C-alpha cells in the first residue's frame, strides 16, 4: 500500500459557489481522510511565497487577484496514492480539457476559475502544507 498525504486548496470560487461539501464528499467517497483543514483569507506575501514558481508568468497577476478575491480552504488529505489520485479526480487545469466526472469537468466555468489546487508531488506537498499551515 502507498498511503501518502497531499495538500488541497479549495479556491475562492469553490467557496463562493457553495461547492465545498460536494468536493469534500468526493474526497471521502474515495476513502481518503482529511487530517488537517483551515480557512484563510490570503495576503499578498503568502501568494508570492506559495506561487513563487509563477511570479514571472504573464498570467501571475490574474492568479494573484483571483486568489485575493475571497476565502480559501486548505486541507491535508491522506490515503492510498493521494497525490496522483487527487489530481485525477480534480481534472485538467485547462477548462476545455477537464473531463466530465472530474471536479473541474463538472463544476469549473473557466480555466481562470479552476475551483481547486492539488500538490503535484510529495516535495510540493511538504512545501505547500508548510506554507499554508506555517509549520
mmCIF file of C-alpha atoms in Angstrom:
data_model
loop_
_atom_site.group_PDB
_atom_site.id
_atom_site.type_symbol
_atom_site.label_atom_id
_atom_site.label_comp_id
_atom_site.label_asym_id
_atom_site.label_seq_id
_atom_site.Cartn_x
_atom_site.Cartn_y
_atom_site.Cartn_z
ATOM 1 C CA UNK A 1 0.000 0.000 0.000
ATOM 2 C CA UNK A 2 1.126 3.531 -0.760
ATOM 3 C CA UNK A 3 -0.512 5.706 1.895
ATOM 4 C CA UNK A 4 0.517 9.302 1.476
ATOM 5 C CA UNK A 5 -0.578 12.847 2.171
ATOM 6 C CA UNK A 6 -1.353 15.604 -0.264
ATOM 7 C CA UNK A 7 -2.229 19.275 0.037
ATOM 8 C CA UNK A 8 -5.502 20.523 -1.424
ATOM 9 C CA UNK A 9 -6.768 24.093 -1.510
ATOM 10 C CA UNK A 10 -10.356 24.988 -2.360
ATOM 11 C CA UNK A 11 -10.157 28.332 -4.111
ATOM 12 C CA UNK A 12 -12.416 31.384 -3.715
ATOM 13 C CA UNK A 13 -14.876 30.401 -6.464
ATOM 14 C CA UNK A 14 -15.387 26.950 -4.918
ATOM 15 C CA UNK A 15 -16.324 28.535 -1.597
ATOM 16 C CA UNK A 16 -18.418 31.349 -3.102
ATOM 17 C CA UNK A 17 -20.424 28.867 -5.180
ATOM 18 C CA UNK A 18 -21.136 26.565 -2.226
ATOM 19 C CA UNK A 19 -19.260 23.567 -3.633
ATOM 20 C CA UNK A 20 -17.166 22.745 -0.541
ATOM 21 C CA UNK A 21 -19.475 19.942 0.601
ATOM 22 C CA UNK A 22 -19.536 18.375 -2.876
ATOM 23 C CA UNK A 23 -15.735 18.401 -3.133
ATOM 24 C CA UNK A 24 -15.234 17.021 0.379
ATOM 25 C CA UNK A 25 -17.828 14.337 -0.335
ATOM 26 C CA UNK A 26 -15.900 13.223 -3.424
ATOM 27 C CA UNK A 27 -12.677 13.059 -1.405
ATOM 28 C CA UNK A 28 -14.272 10.991 1.346
ATOM 29 C CA UNK A 29 -16.080 8.686 -1.093
ATOM 30 C CA UNK A 30 -12.649 7.707 -2.472
ATOM 31 C CA UNK A 31 -11.747 6.530 1.034
ATOM 32 C CA UNK A 32 -9.313 9.358 1.773
ATOM 33 C CA UNK A 33 -9.289 11.215 5.094
ATOM 34 C CA UNK A 34 -8.954 14.927 5.730
ATOM 35 C CA UNK A 35 -6.395 15.170 8.537
ATOM 36 C CA UNK A 36 -5.977 18.964 8.685
ATOM 37 C CA UNK A 37 -8.143 21.827 7.469
ATOM 38 C CA UNK A 38 -8.092 25.592 7.828
ATOM 39 C CA UNK A 39 -9.730 28.562 6.126
ATOM 40 C CA UNK A 40 -7.714 31.654 5.296
ATOM 41 C CA UNK A 41 -8.160 34.985 3.630
ATOM 42 C CA UNK A 42 -4.877 35.181 1.758
ATOM 43 C CA UNK A 43 -2.419 38.046 1.938
ATOM 44 C CA UNK A 44 -0.083 39.207 -0.867
ATOM 45 C CA UNK A 45 3.035 37.899 0.932
ATOM 46 C CA UNK A 46 1.511 34.428 1.153
ATOM 47 C CA UNK A 47 0.717 34.423 -2.557
ATOM 48 C CA UNK A 48 4.233 35.468 -3.564
ATOM 49 C CA UNK A 49 5.638 32.643 -1.449
ATOM 50 C CA UNK A 50 3.084 29.994 -2.459
ATOM 51 C CA UNK A 51 3.137 30.847 -6.179
ATOM 52 C CA UNK A 52 6.839 31.702 -6.347
ATOM 53 C CA UNK A 53 7.202 29.456 -9.426
ATOM 54 C CA UNK A 54 4.576 31.533 -11.277
ATOM 55 C CA UNK A 55 5.703 35.088 -10.499
ATOM 56 C CA UNK A 56 7.384 35.518 -13.917
ATOM 57 C CA UNK A 57 4.427 34.096 -15.858
ATOM 58 C CA UNK A 58 2.257 36.558 -17.811
ATOM 59 C CA UNK A 59 -0.880 35.294 -16.020
ATOM 60 C CA UNK A 60 0.511 35.676 -12.471
ATOM 61 C CA UNK A 61 -1.349 38.938 -11.806
ATOM 62 C CA UNK A 62 -4.651 37.267 -12.746
ATOM 63 C CA UNK A 63 -3.919 34.366 -10.372
ATOM 64 C CA UNK A 64 -2.824 36.818 -7.678
ATOM 65 C CA UNK A 65 -6.010 38.913 -7.881
ATOM 66 C CA UNK A 66 -8.262 35.854 -8.117
ATOM 67 C CA UNK A 67 -6.729 34.293 -5.000
ATOM 68 C CA UNK A 68 -7.166 37.579 -3.094
ATOM 69 C CA UNK A 69 -10.861 37.685 -4.032
ATOM 70 C CA UNK A 70 -12.124 35.532 -1.166
ATOM 71 C CA UNK A 71 -11.545 32.878 1.445
ATOM 72 C CA UNK A 72 -9.798 29.585 0.672
ATOM 73 C CA UNK A 73 -9.882 26.233 2.474
ATOM 74 C CA UNK A 74 -6.605 24.353 2.756
ATOM 75 C CA UNK A 75 -6.640 20.650 3.596
ATOM 76 C CA UNK A 76 -4.247 17.786 4.054
ATOM 77 C CA UNK A 77 -5.759 14.656 2.536
ATOM 78 C CA UNK A 78 -4.358 11.254 3.423
ATOM 79 C CA UNK A 79 -4.862 7.899 1.748
ATOM 80 C CA UNK A 80 -3.784 5.396 -0.844
ATOM 81 C CA UNK A 81 -1.979 7.179 -3.720
ATOM 82 C CA UNK A 82 -3.447 10.501 -2.560
ATOM 83 C CA UNK A 83 -1.137 12.780 -4.596
ATOM 84 C CA UNK A 84 -1.838 11.327 -8.036
ATOM 85 C CA UNK A 85 -5.339 10.179 -7.132
ATOM 86 C CA UNK A 86 -6.469 13.661 -6.113
ATOM 87 C CA UNK A 87 -5.025 15.146 -9.290
ATOM 88 C CA UNK A 88 -7.041 12.622 -11.316
ATOM 89 C CA UNK A 89 -10.368 13.337 -9.626
ATOM 90 C CA UNK A 90 -9.736 17.084 -9.873
ATOM 91 C CA UNK A 91 -9.155 17.075 -13.640
ATOM 92 C CA UNK A 92 -7.214 19.283 -16.008
ATOM 93 C CA UNK A 93 -6.469 22.921 -15.198
ATOM 94 C CA UNK A 94 -7.378 23.715 -18.800
ATOM 95 C CA UNK A 95 -11.140 24.175 -18.700
ATOM 96 C CA UNK A 96 -11.810 22.689 -22.137
ATOM 97 C CA UNK A 97 -9.795 19.547 -21.291
ATOM 98 C CA UNK A 98 -11.378 18.796 -17.887
ATOM 99 C CA UNK A 99 -13.349 15.591 -18.359
ATOM 100 C CA UNK A 100 -16.905 15.089 -17.106
ATOM 101 C CA UNK A 101 -16.831 13.257 -13.788
ATOM 102 C CA UNK A 102 -13.857 15.271 -12.526
ATOM 103 C CA UNK A 103 -14.335 18.183 -10.131
ATOM 104 C CA UNK A 104 -13.226 20.744 -12.705
ATOM 105 C CA UNK A 105 -15.046 18.973 -15.534
ATOM 106 C CA UNK A 106 -18.300 19.080 -13.591
ATOM 107 C CA UNK A 107 -18.052 22.492 -11.916
ATOM 108 C CA UNK A 108 -15.347 24.810 -13.335
ATOM 109 C CA UNK A 109 -16.603 27.635 -15.532
ATOM 110 C CA UNK A 110 -13.224 28.697 -16.945
ATOM 111 C CA UNK A 111 -9.511 27.937 -16.694
ATOM 112 C CA UNK A 112 -9.070 31.086 -14.596
ATOM 113 C CA UNK A 113 -11.662 29.955 -12.043
ATOM 114 C CA UNK A 114 -10.429 26.418 -11.516
ATOM 115 C CA UNK A 115 -12.036 25.755 -8.100
ATOM 116 C CA UNK A 116 -9.243 23.711 -6.549
ATOM 117 C CA UNK A 117 -5.480 23.259 -6.216
ATOM 118 C CA UNK A 118 -3.676 19.966 -5.608
ATOM 119 C CA UNK A 119 0.020 19.428 -4.972
ATOM 120 C CA UNK A 120 1.776 17.788 -7.908
ATOM 121 C CA UNK A 121 4.391 15.782 -5.975
ATOM 122 C CA UNK A 122 5.423 14.711 -2.469
ATOM 123 C CA UNK A 123 8.021 17.521 -2.389
ATOM 124 C CA UNK A 124 5.352 20.082 -3.283
ATOM 125 C CA UNK A 125 3.044 18.644 -0.608
ATOM 126 C CA UNK A 126 5.586 19.362 2.120
ATOM 127 C CA UNK A 127 6.355 22.856 0.852
ATOM 128 C CA UNK A 128 2.738 23.901 0.275
ATOM 129 C CA UNK A 129 1.479 22.378 3.515
ATOM 130 C CA UNK A 130 4.220 24.098 5.475
ATOM 131 C CA UNK A 131 3.467 27.468 3.860
ATOM 132 C CA UNK A 132 -0.291 27.156 4.365
ATOM 133 C CA UNK A 133 -0.198 25.798 7.912
ATOM 134 C CA UNK A 134 3.014 27.730 8.849
ATOM 135 C CA UNK A 135 4.953 24.754 10.189
#
